[in-house]
Amino acid sequence: MIIVCYDFSDDKKRRNFSDFLKKYGRKIQYSVYEIKNSQRILRNILKEINLCYKKNFNDSENILIFQTCKSCDQKIIRYGSACNEEKEVVYF
């Protein structure tokens, strides 16, 4: 799993980055996305950040990317609505 956290002071930049991340994963908190781990997806995200966002950073803006391994994914403790995120869904 990949966790991407970001903090942009500019509303338009923040909205654009959020829309970009929606293509790859799901929002789990304000400005925090959970993305299924894949080297191809990570490369795409890094490329987009370097091409479109990095050059426009100011001193108060940042992006953090955390990559977790399979065994780390199993150690995540979830509460509230997050408990249902990993459960199987059965349709009738």
PDB file of N, CA and C in Angstrom, residues 1-91:
ATOM      1  N   MET A   1       0.838  -1.163   0.000  1.00  0.00           N
ATOM      2  CA  MET A   1       0.000   0.000   0.000  1.00  0.00           C
ATOM      3  C   MET A   1       0.893   1.241   0.000  1.00  0.00           C
ATOM      4  N   ILE A   2       0.387   2.277  -0.614  1.00  0.00           N
ATOM      5  CA  ILE A   2       1.062   3.573  -0.638  1.00  0.00           C
ATOM      6  C   ILE A   2       0.129   4.568   0.044  1.00  0.00           C
ATOM      7  N   ILE A   3       0.675   5.344   0.965  1.00  0.00           N
ATOM      8  CA  ILE A   3      -0.084   6.413   1.606  1.00  0.00           C
ATOM      9  C   ILE A   3       0.511   7.729   1.117  1.00  0.00           C
ATOM     10  N   VAL A   4      -0.333   8.595   0.584  1.00  0.00           N
ATOM     11  CA  VAL A   4       0.109   9.898   0.113  1.00  0.00           C
ATOM     12  C   VAL A   4      -0.601  10.965   0.935  1.00  0.00           C
ATOM     13  N   CYS A   5       0.192  11.819   1.568  1.00  0.00           N
ATOM     14  CA  CYS A   5      -0.312  12.943   2.364  1.00  0.00           C
ATOM     15  C   CYS A   5       0.202  14.224   1.724  1.00  0.00           C
ATOM     16  N   TYR A   6      -0.606  15.238   1.709  1.00  0.00           N
ATOM     17  CA  TYR A   6      -0.170  16.486   1.095  1.00  0.00           C
ATOM     18  C   TYR A   6      -0.754  17.681   1.828  1.00  0.00           C
ATOM     19  N   ASP A   7      -0.089  18.801   1.676  1.00  0.00           N
ATOM     20  CA  ASP A   7      -0.532  20.047   2.276  1.00  0.00           C
ATOM     21  C   ASP A   7      -0.178  21.183   1.332  1.00  0.00           C
ATOM     22  N   PHE A   8      -1.199  21.738   0.682  1.00  0.00           N
ATOM     23  CA  PHE A   8      -1.024  22.866  -0.219  1.00  0.00           C
ATOM     24  C   PHE A   8      -1.817  24.050   0.317  1.00  0.00           C
ATOM     25  N   SER A   9      -1.243  25.213   0.289  1.00  0.00           N
ATOM     26  CA  SER A   9      -1.951  26.405   0.752  1.00  0.00           C
ATOM     27  C   SER A   9      -2.927  26.912  -0.307  1.00  0.00           C
ATOM     28  N   ASP A  10      -2.647  26.626  -1.556  1.00  0.00           N
ATOM     29  CA  ASP A  10      -3.483  27.085  -2.661  1.00  0.00           C
ATOM     30  C   ASP A  10      -4.639  26.103  -2.890  1.00  0.00           C
ATOM     31  N   ASP A  11      -5.875  26.598  -2.832  1.00  0.00           N
ATOM     32  CA  ASP A  11      -7.058  25.739  -2.979  1.00  0.00           C
ATOM     33  C   ASP A  11      -7.103  25.032  -4.327  1.00  0.00           C
ATOM     34  N   LYS A  12      -6.785  25.737  -5.393  1.00  0.00           N
ATOM     35  CA  LYS A  12      -6.832  25.143  -6.732  1.00  0.00           C
ATOM     36  C   LYS A  12      -5.805  24.020  -6.866  1.00  0.00           C
ATOM     37  N   LYS A  13      -4.590  24.258  -6.384  1.00  0.00           N
ATOM     38  CA  LYS A  13      -3.538  23.240  -6.443  1.00  0.00           C
ATOM     39  C   LYS A  13      -3.930  22.015  -5.610  1.00  0.00           C
ATOM     40  N   ARG A  14      -4.492  22.259  -4.426  1.00  0.00           N
ATOM     41  CA  ARG A  14      -4.924  21.166  -3.545  1.00  0.00           C
ATOM     42  C   ARG A  14      -6.022  20.341  -4.209  1.00  0.00           C
ATOM     43  N   ARG A  15      -6.997  21.001  -4.818  1.00  0.00           N
ATOM     44  CA  ARG A  15      -8.098  20.316  -5.498  1.00  0.00           C
ATOM     45  C   ARG A  15      -7.584  19.517  -6.698  1.00  0.00           C
ATOM     46  N   ASN A  16      -6.675  20.110  -7.473  1.00  0.00           N
ATOM     47  CA  ASN A  16      -6.111  19.404  -8.632  1.00  0.00           C
ATOM     48  C   ASN A  16      -5.336  18.157  -8.207  1.00  0.00           C
ATOM     49  N   PHE A  17      -4.563  18.286  -7.140  1.00  0.00           N
ATOM     50  CA  PHE A  17      -3.784  17.134  -6.676  1.00  0.00           C
ATOM     51  C   PHE A  17      -4.710  16.049  -6.134  1.00  0.00           C
ATOM     52  N   SER A  18      -5.745  16.445  -5.427  1.00  0.00           N
ATOM     53  CA  SER A  18      -6.724  15.478  -4.922  1.00  0.00           C
ATOM     54  C   SER A  18      -7.402  14.744  -6.079  1.00  0.00           C
ATOM     55  N   ASP A  19      -7.822  15.487  -7.101  1.00  0.00           N
ATOM     56  CA  ASP A  19      -8.440  14.859  -8.278  1.00  0.00           C
ATOM     57  C   ASP A  19      -7.477  13.901  -8.967  1.00  0.00           C
ATOM     58  N   PHE A  20      -6.213  14.270  -9.033  1.00  0.00           N
ATOM     59  CA  PHE A  20      -5.194  13.401  -9.621  1.00  0.00           C
ATOM     60  C   PHE A  20      -5.081  12.092  -8.831  1.00  0.00           C
ATOM     61  N   LEU A  21      -5.016  12.176  -7.508  1.00  0.00           N
ATOM     62  CA  LEU A  21      -4.866  10.969  -6.685  1.00  0.00           C
ATOM     63  C   LEU A  21      -6.103  10.073  -6.715  1.00  0.00           C
ATOM     64  N   LYS A  22      -7.277  10.649  -6.943  1.00  0.00           N
ATOM     65  CA  LYS A  22      -8.517   9.858  -7.013  1.00  0.00           C
ATOM     66  C   LYS A  22      -8.456   8.804  -8.115  1.00  0.00           C
ATOM     67  N   LYS A  23      -7.630   9.053  -9.134  1.00  0.00           N
ATOM     68  CA  LYS A  23      -7.489   8.080 -10.227  1.00  0.00           C
ATOM     69  C   LYS A  23      -6.807   6.804  -9.757  1.00  0.00           C
ATOM     70  N   TYR A  24      -6.044   6.892  -8.673  1.00  0.00           N
ATOM     71  CA  TYR A  24      -5.223   5.767  -8.234  1.00  0.00           C
ATOM     72  C   TYR A  24      -5.685   5.122  -6.925  1.00  0.00           C
ATOM     73  N   GLY A  25      -6.418   5.848  -6.117  1.00  0.00           N
ATOM     74  CA  GLY A  25      -6.780   5.301  -4.816  1.00  0.00           C
ATOM     75  C   GLY A  25      -7.986   5.995  -4.236  1.00  0.00           C
ATOM     76  N   ARG A  26      -8.119   5.871  -2.916  1.00  0.00           N
ATOM     77  CA  ARG A  26      -9.281   6.444  -2.253  1.00  0.00           C
ATOM     78  C   ARG A  26      -8.844   7.349  -1.107  1.00  0.00           C
ATOM     79  N   LYS A  27      -9.641   8.352  -0.895  1.00  0.00           N
ATOM     80  CA  LYS A  27      -9.373   9.322   0.167  1.00  0.00           C
ATOM     81  C   LYS A  27      -9.730   8.683   1.500  1.00  0.00           C
ATOM     82  N   ILE A  28      -8.796   8.721   2.468  1.00  0.00           N
ATOM     83  CA  ILE A  28      -9.084   8.160   3.787  1.00  0.00           C
ATOM     84  C   ILE A  28      -9.174   9.251   4.852  1.00  0.00           C
ATOM     85  N   GLN A  29      -8.652  10.413   4.581  1.00  0.00           N
ATOM     86  CA  GLN A  29      -8.737  11.589   5.446  1.00  0.00           C
ATOM     87  C   GLN A  29      -8.613  12.802   4.539  1.00  0.00           C
ATOM     88  N   TYR A  30      -8.847  13.985   5.086  1.00  0.00           N
ATOM     89  CA  TYR A  30      -8.559  15.188   4.307  1.00  0.00           C
ATOM     90  C   TYR A  30      -7.086  15.158   3.931  1.00  0.00           C
ATOM     91  N   SER A  31      -6.804  15.279   2.672  1.00  0.00           N
ATOM     92  CA  SER A  31      -5.427  15.343   2.155  1.00  0.00           C
ATOM     93  C   SER A  31      -4.603  14.090   2.420  1.00  0.00           C
ATOM     94  N   VAL A  32      -5.260  12.942   2.574  1.00  0.00           N
ATOM     95  CA  VAL A  32      -4.561  11.660   2.747  1.00  0.00           C
ATOM     96  C   VAL A  32      -5.261  10.615   1.877  1.00  0.00           C
ATOM     97  N   TYR A  33      -4.462   9.949   1.036  1.00  0.00           N
ATOM     98  CA  TYR A  33      -4.994   8.912   0.148  1.00  0.00           C
ATOM     99  C   TYR A  33      -4.301   7.586   0.393  1.00  0.00           C
ATOM    100  N   GLU A  34      -5.078   6.512   0.240  1.00  0.00           N
ATOM    101  CA  GLU A  34      -4.562   5.144   0.306  1.00  0.00           C
ATOM    102  C   GLU A  34      -4.604   4.599  -1.122  1.00  0.00           C
ATOM    103  N   ILE A  35      -3.474   4.085  -1.575  1.00  0.00           N
ATOM    104  CA  ILE A  35      -3.347   3.613  -2.946  1.00  0.00           C
ATOM    105  C   ILE A  35      -2.779   2.205  -2.925  1.00  0.00           C
ATOM    106  N   LYS A  36      -3.348   1.328  -3.738  1.00  0.00           N
ATOM    107  CA  LYS A  36      -2.820  -0.031  -3.831  1.00  0.00           C
ATOM    108  C   LYS A  36      -1.396   0.028  -4.359  1.00  0.00           C
ATOM    109  N   ASN A  37      -0.525  -0.745  -3.729  1.00  0.00           N
ATOM    110  CA  ASN A  37       0.896  -0.692  -4.029  1.00  0.00           C
ATOM    111  C   ASN A  37       1.222  -1.341  -5.370  1.00  0.00           C
ATOM    112  N   SER A  38       1.889  -0.587  -6.200  1.00  0.00           N
ATOM    113  CA  SER A  38       2.349  -1.055  -7.498  1.00  0.00           C
ATOM    114  C   SER A  38       3.484  -0.130  -7.928  1.00  0.00           C
ATOM    115  N   GLN A  39       4.551  -0.688  -8.417  1.00  0.00           N
ATOM    116  CA  GLN A  39       5.671   0.130  -8.860  1.00  0.00           C
ATOM    117  C   GLN A  39       5.272   1.027 -10.027  1.00  0.00           C
ATOM    118  N   ARG A  40       4.411   0.535 -10.901  1.00  0.00           N
ATOM    119  CA  ARG A  40       3.950   1.330 -12.042  1.00  0.00           C
ATOM    120  C   ARG A  40       3.151   2.533 -11.557  1.00  0.00           C
ATOM    121  N   ILE A  41       2.261   2.324 -10.613  1.00  0.00           N
ATOM    122  CA  ILE A  41       1.462   3.430 -10.076  1.00  0.00           C
ATOM    123  C   ILE A  41       2.358   4.424  -9.355  1.00  0.00           C
ATOM    124  N   LEU A  42       3.284   3.927  -8.559  1.00  0.00           N
ATOM    125  CA  LEU A  42       4.194   4.820  -7.849  1.00  0.00           C
ATOM    126  C   LEU A  42       5.008   5.660  -8.833  1.00  0.00           C
ATOM    127  N   ARG A  43       5.505   5.046  -9.892  1.00  0.00           N
ATOM    128  CA  ARG A  43       6.252   5.793 -10.915  1.00  0.00           C
ATOM    129  C   ARG A  43       5.382   6.890 -11.539  1.00  0.00           C
ATOM    130  N   ASN A  44       4.119   6.566 -11.825  1.00  0.00           N
ATOM    131  CA  ASN A  44       3.206   7.553 -12.403  1.00  0.00           C
ATOM    132  C   ASN A  44       2.991   8.733 -11.460  1.00  0.00           C
ATOM    133  N   ILE A  45       2.797   8.433 -10.190  1.00  0.00           N
ATOM    134  CA  ILE A  45       2.580   9.486  -9.200  1.00  0.00           C
ATOM    135  C   ILE A  45       3.826  10.363  -9.076  1.00  0.00           C
ATOM    136  N   LEU A  46       4.986   9.741  -8.964  1.00  0.00           N
ATOM    137  CA  LEU A  46       6.232  10.504  -8.835  1.00  0.00           C
ATOM    138  C   LEU A  46       6.495  11.364 -10.071  1.00  0.00           C
ATOM    139  N   LYS A  47       6.214  10.817 -11.236  1.00  0.00           N
ATOM    140  CA  LYS A  47       6.410  11.567 -12.476  1.00  0.00           C
ATOM    141  C   LYS A  47       5.515  12.801 -12.509  1.00  0.00           C
ATOM    142  N   GLU A  48       4.255  12.628 -12.139  1.00  0.00           N
ATOM    143  CA  GLU A  48       3.308  13.748 -12.121  1.00  0.00           C
ATOM    144  C   GLU A  48       3.736  14.817 -11.112  1.00  0.00           C
ATOM    145  N   ILE A  49       4.172  14.379  -9.936  1.00  0.00           N
ATOM    146  CA  ILE A  49       4.625  15.330  -8.918  1.00  0.00           C
ATOM    147  C   ILE A  49       5.817  16.127  -9.438  1.00  0.00           C
ATOM    148  N   ASN A  50       6.783  15.433 -10.027  1.00  0.00           N
ATOM    149  CA  ASN A  50       7.982  16.113 -10.536  1.00  0.00           C
ATOM    150  C   ASN A  50       7.676  17.052 -11.697  1.00  0.00           C
ATOM    151  N   LEU A  51       6.748  16.665 -12.550  1.00  0.00           N
ATOM    152  CA  LEU A  51       6.433  17.491 -13.717  1.00  0.00           C
ATOM    153  C   LEU A  51       5.519  18.674 -13.398  1.00  0.00           C
ATOM    154  N   CYS A  52       4.564  18.464 -12.528  1.00  0.00           N
ATOM    155  CA  CYS A  52       3.513  19.476 -12.358  1.00  0.00           C
ATOM    156  C   CYS A  52       3.493  20.202 -11.014  1.00  0.00           C
ATOM    157  N   TYR A  53       3.999  19.592  -9.978  1.00  0.00           N
ATOM    158  CA  TYR A  53       3.817  20.170  -8.646  1.00  0.00           C
ATOM    159  C   TYR A  53       5.113  20.651  -8.002  1.00  0.00           C
ATOM    160  N   LYS A  54       6.166  19.887  -8.137  1.00  0.00           N
ATOM    161  CA  LYS A  54       7.420  20.175  -7.436  1.00  0.00           C
ATOM    162  C   LYS A  54       7.958  21.574  -7.734  1.00  0.00           C
ATOM    163  N   LYS A  55       7.894  21.972  -8.974  1.00  0.00           N
ATOM    164  CA  LYS A  55       8.448  23.268  -9.369  1.00  0.00           C
ATOM    165  C   LYS A  55       7.672  24.444  -8.783  1.00  0.00           C
ATOM    166  N   ASN A  56       6.430  24.199  -8.354  1.00  0.00           N
ATOM    167  CA  ASN A  56       5.589  25.282  -7.835  1.00  0.00           C
ATOM    168  C   ASN A  56       5.446  25.266  -6.316  1.00  0.00           C
ATOM    169  N   PHE A  57       6.221  24.440  -5.633  1.00  0.00           N
ATOM    170  CA  PHE A  57       6.136  24.385  -4.167  1.00  0.00           C
ATOM    171  C   PHE A  57       6.592  25.703  -3.556  1.00  0.00           C
ATOM    172  N   ASN A  58       5.910  26.094  -2.488  1.00  0.00           N
ATOM    173  CA  ASN A  58       6.453  27.179  -1.677  1.00  0.00           C
ATOM    174  C   ASN A  58       6.919  26.554  -0.362  1.00  0.00           C
ATOM    175  N   ASP A  59       7.425  27.345   0.545  1.00  0.00           N
ATOM    176  CA  ASP A  59       8.035  26.818   1.774  1.00  0.00           C
ATOM    177  C   ASP A  59       7.065  26.087   2.699  1.00  0.00           C
ATOM    178  N   SER A  60       5.779  26.352   2.572  1.00  0.00           N
ATOM    179  CA  SER A  60       4.812  25.730   3.488  1.00  0.00           C
ATOM    180  C   SER A  60       4.101  24.522   2.873  1.00  0.00           C
ATOM    181  N   GLU A  61       4.396  24.173   1.640  1.00  0.00           N
ATOM    182  CA  GLU A  61       3.697  23.066   0.965  1.00  0.00           C
ATOM    183  C   GLU A  61       4.560  21.813   0.938  1.00  0.00           C
ATOM    184  N   ASN A  62       3.899  20.671   1.009  1.00  0.00           N
ATOM    185  CA  ASN A  62       4.661  19.421   0.982  1.00  0.00           C
ATOM    186  C   ASN A  62       3.793  18.248   0.567  1.00  0.00           C
ATOM    187  N   ILE A  63       4.464  17.197   0.153  1.00  0.00           N
ATOM    188  CA  ILE A  63       3.847  15.905  -0.162  1.00  0.00           C
ATOM    189  C   ILE A  63       4.702  14.845   0.511  1.00  0.00           C
ATOM    190  N   LEU A  64       4.062  13.933   1.206  1.00  0.00           N
ATOM    191  CA  LEU A  64       4.754  12.797   1.807  1.00  0.00           C
ATOM    192  C   LEU A  64       4.182  11.522   1.209  1.00  0.00           C
ATOM    193  N   ILE A  65       5.065  10.585   0.859  1.00  0.00           N
ATOM    194  CA  ILE A  65       4.647   9.299   0.302  1.00  0.00           C
ATOM    195  C   ILE A  65       5.248   8.207   1.156  1.00  0.00           C
ATOM    196  N   PHE A  66       4.379   7.347   1.682  1.00  0.00           N
ATOM    197  CA  PHE A  66       4.812   6.212   2.503  1.00  0.00           C
ATOM    198  C   PHE A  66       4.474   4.937   1.755  1.00  0.00           C
ATOM    199  N   GLN A  67       5.467   4.100   1.548  1.00  0.00           N
ATOM    200  CA  GLN A  67       5.264   2.806   0.913  1.00  0.00           C
ATOM    201  C   GLN A  67       5.336   1.735   1.991  1.00  0.00           C
ATOM    202  N   THR A  68       4.314   0.892   2.074  1.00  0.00           N
ATOM    203  CA  THR A  68       4.325  -0.172   3.076  1.00  0.00           C
ATOM    204  C   THR A  68       4.438  -1.521   2.373  1.00  0.00           C
ATOM    205  N   CYS A  69       4.991  -2.489   3.080  1.00  0.00           N
ATOM    206  CA  CYS A  69       5.114  -3.845   2.533  1.00  0.00           C
ATOM    207  C   CYS A  69       3.853  -4.636   2.887  1.00  0.00           C
ATOM    208  N   LYS A  70       3.723  -5.825   2.317  1.00  0.00           N
ATOM    209  CA  LYS A  70       2.550  -6.672   2.575  1.00  0.00           C
ATOM    210  C   LYS A  70       2.373  -6.968   4.055  1.00  0.00           C
ATOM    211  N   SER A  71       3.455  -7.296   4.748  1.00  0.00           N
ATOM    212  CA  SER A  71       3.324  -7.627   6.168  1.00  0.00           C
ATOM    213  C   SER A  71       2.947  -6.392   6.982  1.00  0.00           C
ATOM    214  N   CYS A  72       3.390  -5.213   6.563  1.00  0.00           N
ATOM    215  CA  CYS A  72       2.996  -3.975   7.252  1.00  0.00           C
ATOM    216  C   CYS A  72       1.511  -3.686   7.034  1.00  0.00           C
ATOM    217  N   ASP A  73       1.003  -3.979   5.839  1.00  0.00           N
ATOM    218  CA  ASP A  73      -0.416  -3.758   5.550  1.00  0.00           C
ATOM    219  C   ASP A  73      -1.297  -4.539   6.521  1.00  0.00           C
ATOM    220  N   GLN A  74      -0.845  -5.730   6.898  1.00  0.00           N
ATOM    221  CA  GLN A  74      -1.625  -6.577   7.802  1.00  0.00           C
ATOM    222  C   GLN A  74      -1.575  -6.088   9.244  1.00  0.00           C
ATOM    223  N   LYS A  75      -0.678  -5.170   9.548  1.00  0.00           N
ATOM    224  CA  LYS A  75      -0.536  -4.649  10.906  1.00  0.00           C
ATOM    225  C   LYS A  75      -1.308  -3.355  11.135  1.00  0.00           C
ATOM    226  N   ILE A  76      -2.010  -2.896  10.112  1.00  0.00           N
ATOM    227  CA  ILE A  76      -2.770  -1.655  10.240  1.00  0.00           C
ATOM    228  C   ILE A  76      -3.990  -1.918  11.124  1.00  0.00           C
ATOM    229  N   ILE A  77      -4.197  -1.065  12.087  1.00  0.00           N
ATOM    230  CA  ILE A  77      -5.350  -1.162  12.982  1.00  0.00           C
ATOM    231  C   ILE A  77      -6.335  -0.080  12.557  1.00  0.00           C
ATOM    232  N   ARG A  78      -7.564  -0.485  12.277  1.00  0.00           N
ATOM    233  CA  ARG A  78      -8.575   0.446  11.776  1.00  0.00           C
ATOM    234  C   ARG A  78      -9.721   0.558  12.784  1.00  0.00           C
ATOM    235  N   TYR A  79     -10.258   1.761  12.915  1.00  0.00           N
ATOM    236  CA  TYR A  79     -11.409   2.019  13.770  1.00  0.00           C
ATOM    237  C   TYR A  79     -12.450   2.797  12.978  1.00  0.00           C
ATOM    238  N   GLY A  80     -13.661   2.813  13.487  1.00  0.00           N
ATOM    239  CA  GLY A  80     -14.731   3.573  12.841  1.00  0.00           C
ATOM    240  C   GLY A  80     -15.067   3.011  11.474  1.00  0.00           C
ATOM    241  N   SER A  81     -15.403   3.908  10.549  1.00  0.00           N
ATOM    242  CA  SER A  81     -15.792   3.465   9.204  1.00  0.00           C
ATOM    243  C   SER A  81     -14.639   2.797   8.466  1.00  0.00           C
ATOM    244  N   ALA A  82     -13.416   3.047   8.887  1.00  0.00           N
ATOM    245  CA  ALA A  82     -12.248   2.425   8.254  1.00  0.00           C
ATOM    246  C   ALA A  82     -12.239   0.911   8.471  1.00  0.00           C
ATOM    247  N   CYS A  83     -12.951   0.426   9.487  1.00  0.00           N
ATOM    248  CA  CYS A  83     -13.018  -1.023   9.752  1.00  0.00           C
ATOM    249  C   CYS A  83     -13.637  -1.775   8.589  1.00  0.00           C
ATOM    250  N   ASN A  84     -14.538  -1.129   7.874  1.00  0.00           N
ATOM    251  CA  ASN A  84     -15.259  -1.794   6.789  1.00  0.00           C
ATOM    252  C   ASN A  84     -14.514  -1.768   5.467  1.00  0.00           C
ATOM    253  N   GLU A  85     -13.449  -1.039   5.392  1.00  0.00           N
ATOM    254  CA  GLU A  85     -12.742  -0.855   4.127  1.00  0.00           C
ATOM    255  C   GLU A  85     -12.147  -2.143   3.579  1.00  0.00           C
ATOM    256  N   GLU A  86     -11.693  -3.028   4.438  1.00  0.00           N
ATOM    257  CA  GLU A  86     -11.014  -4.245   3.989  1.00  0.00           C
ATOM    258  C   GLU A  86     -11.914  -5.474   3.991  1.00  0.00           C
ATOM    259  N   LYS A  87     -13.166  -5.305   4.373  1.00  0.00           N
ATOM    260  CA  LYS A  87     -14.081  -6.441   4.419  1.00  0.00           C
ATOM    261  C   LYS A  87     -14.596  -6.754   3.028  1.00  0.00           C
ATOM    262  N   GLU A  88     -14.863  -8.035   2.811  1.00  0.00           N
ATOM    263  CA  GLU A  88     -15.418  -8.493   1.556  1.00  0.00           C
ATOM    264  C   GLU A  88     -16.870  -8.000   1.436  1.00  0.00           C
ATOM    265  N   VAL A  89     -17.280  -7.622   0.251  1.00  0.00           N
ATOM    266  CA  VAL A  89     -18.646  -7.202   0.008  1.00  0.00           C
ATOM    267  C   VAL A  89     -19.344  -8.301  -0.774  1.00  0.00           C
ATOM    268  N   VAL A  90     -20.516  -8.691  -0.309  1.00  0.00           N
ATOM    269  CA  VAL A  90     -21.289  -9.736  -0.979  1.00  0.00           C
ATOM    270  C   VAL A  90     -22.551  -9.088  -1.528  1.00  0.00           C
ATOM    271  N   TYR A  91     -22.790  -9.279  -2.835  1.00  0.00           N
ATOM    272  CA  TYR A  91     -23.969  -8.738  -3.483  1.00  0.00           C
ATOM    273  C   TYR A  91     -24.956  -9.861  -3.750  1.00  0.00           C
TER     274      TYR A  91
END
